[in-house]
Amino acid sequence: EYKEVVSKEFKINAKPRITDEAMYGTDRDIYGQLTRLLGREFSIKLAAQVLYGNGTGKAARGILSSNRVDITDLTGESWKPTLAADPANARDADFFPVKATGVSGALGADAEATVDFVIDVANELPTEYLGRAKWYMNRKTKGLFEKVRNTDGDPIFRMNYRNGTLELNGFPVVIDDTLPDVVAESTFAIFGDLGSAFAISKGDIDKMLIDPYTVDGCTVIKTDKEYFEIVQASDAILVLAATANA
């Protein structure tokens, strides 16, 4: 059956100050440096909102937040199927499915279990999304996969570079160090077609105001940006969790 999902507005803003001495009394382009730093800071804040926003006020409902992932043992929304004979038993369309490692705080009980986990993740993603599927993880998690070894001590997962792209088990790996580490109950990685699963778009508000009057002796750079987020095809990704819950 069809289900309704609703977009949500979220905002990011900043109000850094530059003293008059720094603004006018130096040969260095302090204002130019600040605007460059603001761009970097906004990209970090946007990533944090997209992943972890708690949905309150002007915050996003982050992909890994409790608004989108529920791994409560036995009853969590993220354990439910996308489709069910009785629609009441299907997963809420605003929640993403989760694949558990089966061990709290680890990729698997041993090397064999970790290999099975990687294979099962790819096989559980619907076929229509595999062509655009990628792994999303931080560098520490990549290192954990690289350290999985067979009985001869040889690495099982050899990260391949094809056309300059890092790959794991034939799928590209995107390194995002804002993703969690593998610790107990963490949702440490994502696999799938993220562009089909989640969308963000810019709103009408995108302004920067240079205010030299409100604060004596300072110029305040007031910056505001508006975005909207929405779940699209929730089954286009699997969130990977280091948990024994199911």
mmCIF file of C-alpha atoms in Angstrom, residues 15-233:
data_model
loop_
_atom_site.group_PDB
_atom_site.id
_atom_site.type_symbol
_atom_site.label_atom_id
_atom_site.label_comp_id
_atom_site.label_asym_id
_atom_site.label_seq_id
_atom_site.Cartn_x
_atom_site.Cartn_y
_atom_site.Cartn_z
ATOM 1 C CA LYS A 15 26.873 34.972 13.860
ATOM 2 C CA PRO A 16 30.669 35.284 14.071
ATOM 3 C CA ARG A 17 32.246 38.619 15.009
ATOM 4 C CA ILE A 18 35.282 40.460 13.713
ATOM 5 C CA THR A 19 36.735 43.262 15.841
ATOM 6 C CA ASP A 20 37.201 46.621 14.171
ATOM 7 C CA GLU A 21 40.954 46.291 14.704
ATOM 8 C CA ALA A 22 41.021 42.964 12.823
ATOM 9 C CA MET A 23 38.638 44.193 10.142
ATOM 10 C CA TYR A 24 40.305 47.491 9.335
ATOM 11 C CA GLY A 25 43.676 47.583 11.061
ATOM 12 C CA THR A 26 45.509 44.746 9.327
ATOM 13 C CA ASP A 27 46.835 44.004 5.878
ATOM 14 C CA ARG A 28 45.444 40.457 6.055
ATOM 15 C CA ASP A 29 42.074 39.677 4.492
ATOM 16 C CA ILE A 30 40.385 38.595 7.741
ATOM 17 C CA TYR A 31 36.909 38.928 6.260
ATOM 18 C CA GLY A 32 37.831 36.693 3.316
ATOM 19 C CA GLN A 33 39.317 34.094 5.666
ATOM 20 C CA LEU A 34 36.192 34.181 7.816
ATOM 21 C CA THR A 35 33.839 33.624 4.886
ATOM 22 C CA ARG A 36 35.928 30.625 3.784
ATOM 23 C CA LEU A 37 35.811 29.206 7.306
ATOM 24 C CA LEU A 38 32.060 29.823 7.413
ATOM 25 C CA GLY A 39 31.610 27.722 4.280
ATOM 26 C CA ARG A 40 33.536 24.849 5.867
ATOM 27 C CA GLU A 41 31.642 25.190 9.152
ATOM 28 C CA PHE A 42 28.295 25.146 7.381
ATOM 29 C CA SER A 43 29.200 21.964 5.500
ATOM 30 C CA ILE A 44 30.131 20.292 8.820
ATOM 31 C CA LYS A 45 26.891 21.463 10.437
ATOM 32 C CA LEU A 46 24.871 20.280 7.447
ATOM 33 C CA ALA A 47 26.453 16.813 7.637
ATOM 34 C CA ALA A 48 25.701 16.678 11.365
ATOM 35 C CA GLN A 49 22.059 17.631 10.780
ATOM 36 C CA VAL A 50 21.625 15.107 7.956
ATOM 37 C CA LEU A 51 23.042 12.291 10.099
ATOM 38 C CA TYR A 52 22.097 13.177 13.676
ATOM 39 C CA GLY A 53 19.515 15.992 13.751
ATOM 40 C CA ASN A 54 16.947 15.248 16.466
ATOM 41 C CA GLY A 55 13.976 16.739 14.614
ATOM 42 C CA THR A 56 13.068 19.263 17.310
ATOM 43 C CA GLY A 57 12.498 22.905 16.436
ATOM 44 C CA LYS A 58 14.488 23.847 13.338
ATOM 45 C CA ALA A 59 16.592 20.657 13.368
ATOM 46 C CA ALA A 60 16.507 17.949 10.701
ATOM 47 C CA ARG A 61 15.404 14.380 11.342
ATOM 48 C CA GLY A 62 18.811 12.795 10.866
ATOM 49 C CA ILE A 63 19.297 9.487 9.045
ATOM 50 C CA LEU A 64 20.824 7.891 12.161
ATOM 51 C CA SER A 65 18.605 9.656 14.699
ATOM 52 C CA SER A 66 15.798 8.041 16.663
ATOM 53 C CA ASN A 67 13.406 9.651 14.167
ATOM 54 C CA ARG A 68 14.756 7.375 11.412
ATOM 55 C CA VAL A 69 16.310 4.326 13.117
ATOM 56 C CA ASP A 70 14.793 2.218 15.904
ATOM 57 C CA ILE A 71 16.808 -0.838 16.989
ATOM 58 C CA THR A 72 14.872 -1.603 20.161
ATOM 59 C CA ASP A 73 15.215 -5.357 20.681
ATOM 60 C CA LEU A 74 12.300 -7.328 19.171
ATOM 61 C CA THR A 75 9.990 -4.330 18.685
ATOM 62 C CA GLY A 76 12.098 -1.727 16.842
ATOM 63 C CA GLU A 77 10.613 -0.275 13.640
ATOM 64 C CA SER A 78 13.880 -0.845 11.786
ATOM 65 C CA TRP A 79 13.587 -4.640 12.143
ATOM 66 C CA LYS A 80 10.231 -4.726 10.369
ATOM 67 C CA PRO A 81 9.877 -5.586 6.661
ATOM 68 C CA THR A 82 9.214 -2.949 4.028
ATOM 69 C CA LEU A 83 6.129 -4.841 2.871
ATOM 70 C CA ALA A 84 3.902 -7.216 4.822
ATOM 71 C CA ALA A 85 0.694 -9.127 4.124
ATOM 72 C CA ASP A 86 -0.858 -7.051 6.885
ATOM 73 C CA PRO A 87 0.269 -3.435 6.290
ATOM 74 C CA ALA A 88 0.130 -2.839 10.034
ATOM 75 C CA ASN A 89 3.158 -5.136 10.389
ATOM 76 C CA ALA A 90 5.265 -3.259 7.827
ATOM 77 C CA ARG A 91 7.946 -0.752 8.762
ATOM 78 C CA ASP A 92 6.918 2.864 9.188
ATOM 79 C CA ALA A 93 7.888 4.615 5.928
ATOM 80 C CA ASP A 94 9.889 7.261 7.834
ATOM 81 C CA PHE A 95 12.250 4.620 9.267
ATOM 82 C CA PHE A 96 15.199 2.944 7.590
ATOM 83 C CA PRO A 97 15.867 -0.805 7.796
ATOM 84 C CA VAL A 98 18.832 -1.994 9.861
ATOM 85 C CA LYS A 99 21.160 -4.948 9.392
ATOM 86 C CA ALA A 100 22.690 -6.094 12.700
ATOM 87 C CA THR A 101 26.178 -7.579 13.016
ATOM 88 C CA GLY A 102 24.826 -9.966 15.672
ATOM 89 C CA VAL A 103 27.467 -8.887 18.182
ATOM 90 C CA SER A 104 27.349 -5.754 20.293
ATOM 91 C CA GLY A 105 30.316 -3.539 19.480
ATOM 92 C CA ALA A 106 31.866 -5.710 16.749
ATOM 93 C CA LEU A 107 31.622 -6.516 13.038
ATOM 94 C CA GLY A 108 31.027 -10.178 13.898
ATOM 95 C CA ALA A 109 31.871 -12.952 16.332
ATOM 96 C CA ASP A 110 34.856 -13.990 14.186
ATOM 97 C CA ALA A 111 36.301 -13.567 10.692
ATOM 98 C CA GLU A 112 33.848 -16.027 9.139
ATOM 99 C CA ALA A 113 30.869 -14.215 10.672
ATOM 100 C CA THR A 114 32.195 -10.861 9.406
ATOM 101 C CA VAL A 115 32.540 -12.239 5.868
ATOM 102 C CA ASP A 116 28.991 -13.602 6.033
ATOM 103 C CA PHE A 117 27.765 -10.222 7.268
ATOM 104 C CA VAL A 118 29.310 -8.359 4.320
ATOM 105 C CA ILE A 119 27.831 -10.858 1.850
ATOM 106 C CA ASP A 120 24.398 -10.745 3.490
ATOM 107 C CA VAL A 121 24.298 -6.939 3.455
ATOM 108 C CA ALA A 122 24.728 -6.826 -0.326
ATOM 109 C CA ASN A 123 22.211 -9.623 -0.854
ATOM 110 C CA GLU A 124 19.546 -8.018 1.325
ATOM 111 C CA LEU A 125 19.487 -4.701 -0.524
ATOM 112 C CA PRO A 126 16.776 -4.739 -3.227
ATOM 113 C CA THR A 127 18.233 -5.410 -6.677
ATOM 114 C CA GLU A 128 16.985 -2.122 -8.123
ATOM 115 C CA TYR A 129 19.363 -0.168 -5.867
ATOM 116 C CA LEU A 130 22.503 -2.304 -6.217
ATOM 117 C CA GLY A 131 23.726 -0.520 -9.351
ATOM 118 C CA ARG A 132 24.146 2.724 -7.358
ATOM 119 C CA ALA A 133 24.994 1.157 -3.996
ATOM 120 C CA LYS A 134 27.953 2.361 -1.928
ATOM 121 C CA TRP A 135 29.385 1.755 1.523
ATOM 122 C CA TYR A 136 29.506 4.785 3.822
ATOM 123 C CA MET A 137 31.802 4.475 6.849
ATOM 124 C CA ASN A 138 34.553 6.272 8.704
ATOM 125 C CA ARG A 139 38.245 5.516 8.293
ATOM 126 C CA LYS A 140 38.468 3.523 11.539
ATOM 127 C CA THR A 141 35.688 1.211 10.369
ATOM 128 C CA LYS A 142 37.442 0.741 7.029
ATOM 129 C CA GLY A 143 40.509 -0.287 9.015
ATOM 130 C CA LEU A 144 38.510 -2.905 10.924
ATOM 131 C CA PHE A 145 37.433 -4.529 7.660
ATOM 132 C CA GLU A 146 41.017 -4.439 6.389
ATOM 133 C CA LYS A 147 42.243 -6.250 9.523
ATOM 134 C CA VAL A 148 39.888 -9.253 9.158
ATOM 135 C CA ARG A 149 42.211 -12.199 8.415
ATOM 136 C CA ASN A 150 41.952 -15.871 7.491
ATOM 137 C CA THR A 151 43.635 -18.725 9.374
ATOM 138 C CA ASP A 152 46.857 -18.087 7.424
ATOM 139 C CA GLY A 153 46.950 -14.511 8.622
ATOM 140 C CA ASP A 154 46.142 -13.004 5.237
ATOM 141 C CA PRO A 155 43.641 -10.116 4.932
ATOM 142 C CA ILE A 156 40.272 -11.330 3.645
ATOM 143 C CA PHE A 157 39.005 -7.967 2.489
ATOM 144 C CA ARG A 158 41.517 -6.358 0.190
ATOM 145 C CA MET A 159 40.363 -2.833 -0.473
ATOM 146 C CA ASN A 160 40.606 -2.373 -4.232
ATOM 147 C CA TYR A 161 41.110 0.903 -6.053
ATOM 148 C CA ARG A 162 39.320 0.847 -9.387
ATOM 149 C CA ASN A 163 39.510 4.018 -11.483
ATOM 150 C CA GLY A 164 40.604 5.830 -8.346
ATOM 151 C CA THR A 165 37.622 4.577 -6.308
ATOM 152 C CA LEU A 166 38.029 2.565 -3.102
ATOM 153 C CA GLU A 167 35.923 -0.636 -3.183
ATOM 154 C CA LEU A 168 34.815 -3.275 -0.679
ATOM 155 C CA ASN A 169 33.335 -6.506 -2.017
ATOM 156 C CA GLY A 170 32.853 -4.861 -5.422
ATOM 157 C CA PHE A 171 31.054 -1.726 -4.183
ATOM 158 C CA PRO A 172 32.525 1.784 -3.775
ATOM 159 C CA VAL A 173 33.464 2.967 -0.292
ATOM 160 C CA VAL A 174 32.798 6.577 0.715
ATOM 161 C CA ILE A 175 34.843 7.691 3.730
ATOM 162 C CA ASP A 176 32.891 9.999 6.025
ATOM 163 C CA ASP A 177 34.587 10.593 9.348
ATOM 164 C CA THR A 178 31.422 12.087 10.840
ATOM 165 C CA LEU A 179 29.939 8.552 10.947
ATOM 166 C CA PRO A 180 30.184 6.677 14.272
ATOM 167 C CA ASP A 181 32.872 4.184 15.267
ATOM 168 C CA VAL A 182 32.041 0.512 15.779
ATOM 169 C CA VAL A 183 31.032 0.466 19.441
ATOM 170 C CA ALA A 184 28.206 -1.182 21.361
ATOM 171 C CA GLU A 185 24.822 -0.477 19.725
ATOM 172 C CA SER A 186 26.293 2.006 17.235
ATOM 173 C CA THR A 187 24.873 2.511 13.752
ATOM 174 C CA PHE A 188 28.347 2.650 12.288
ATOM 175 C CA ALA A 189 27.819 2.483 8.518
ATOM 176 C CA ILE A 190 25.325 2.709 5.677
ATOM 177 C CA PHE A 191 25.117 0.572 2.549
ATOM 178 C CA GLY A 192 22.973 1.307 -0.479
ATOM 179 C CA ASP A 193 21.712 4.051 -2.754
ATOM 180 C CA LEU A 194 21.639 7.027 -0.403
ATOM 181 C CA GLY A 195 20.379 9.424 -3.085
ATOM 182 C CA SER A 196 17.233 7.326 -3.547
ATOM 183 C CA ALA A 197 16.674 6.929 0.191
ATOM 184 C CA PHE A 198 16.955 10.490 1.460
ATOM 185 C CA ALA A 199 16.695 13.932 -0.117
ATOM 186 C CA ILE A 200 17.652 17.427 0.979
ATOM 187 C CA SER A 201 16.991 20.630 -0.915
ATOM 188 C CA LYS A 202 17.720 24.287 -0.352
ATOM 189 C CA GLY A 203 14.927 26.549 0.840
ATOM 190 C CA ASP A 204 14.339 30.199 -0.008
ATOM 191 C CA ILE A 205 16.421 31.557 2.865
ATOM 192 C CA ASP A 206 20.100 31.922 1.988
ATOM 193 C CA LYS A 207 21.387 35.229 3.273
ATOM 194 C CA MET A 208 24.443 36.880 4.716
ATOM 195 C CA LEU A 209 24.155 40.239 6.498
ATOM 196 C CA ILE A 210 27.196 42.317 7.447
ATOM 197 C CA ASP A 211 26.220 44.199 10.614
ATOM 198 C CA PRO A 212 28.754 46.755 11.912
ATOM 199 C CA TYR A 213 26.292 48.468 14.273
ATOM 200 C CA THR A 214 24.676 46.036 16.731
ATOM 201 C CA VAL A 215 27.834 45.205 18.713
ATOM 202 C CA ASP A 216 30.153 48.111 19.535
ATOM 203 C CA GLY A 217 33.647 47.657 18.159
ATOM 204 C CA CYS A 218 32.715 44.625 16.078
ATOM 205 C CA THR A 219 31.259 43.621 12.753
ATOM 206 C CA VAL A 220 28.845 40.695 13.032
ATOM 207 C CA ILE A 221 28.433 38.412 10.020
ATOM 208 C CA LYS A 222 24.886 37.072 10.284
ATOM 209 C CA THR A 223 24.350 34.027 8.081
ATOM 210 C CA ASP A 224 21.169 31.972 7.683
ATOM 211 C CA LYS A 225 20.412 29.007 5.404
ATOM 212 C CA GLU A 226 17.203 27.023 5.043
ATOM 213 C CA TYR A 227 16.900 23.398 3.880
ATOM 214 C CA PHE A 228 14.235 20.732 3.598
ATOM 215 C CA GLU A 229 14.681 16.974 4.148
ATOM 216 C CA ILE A 230 12.497 13.963 3.398
ATOM 217 C CA VAL A 231 12.707 10.175 3.257
ATOM 218 C CA GLN A 232 12.152 8.806 -0.252
ATOM 219 C CA ALA A 233 12.560 5.024 -0.745
#
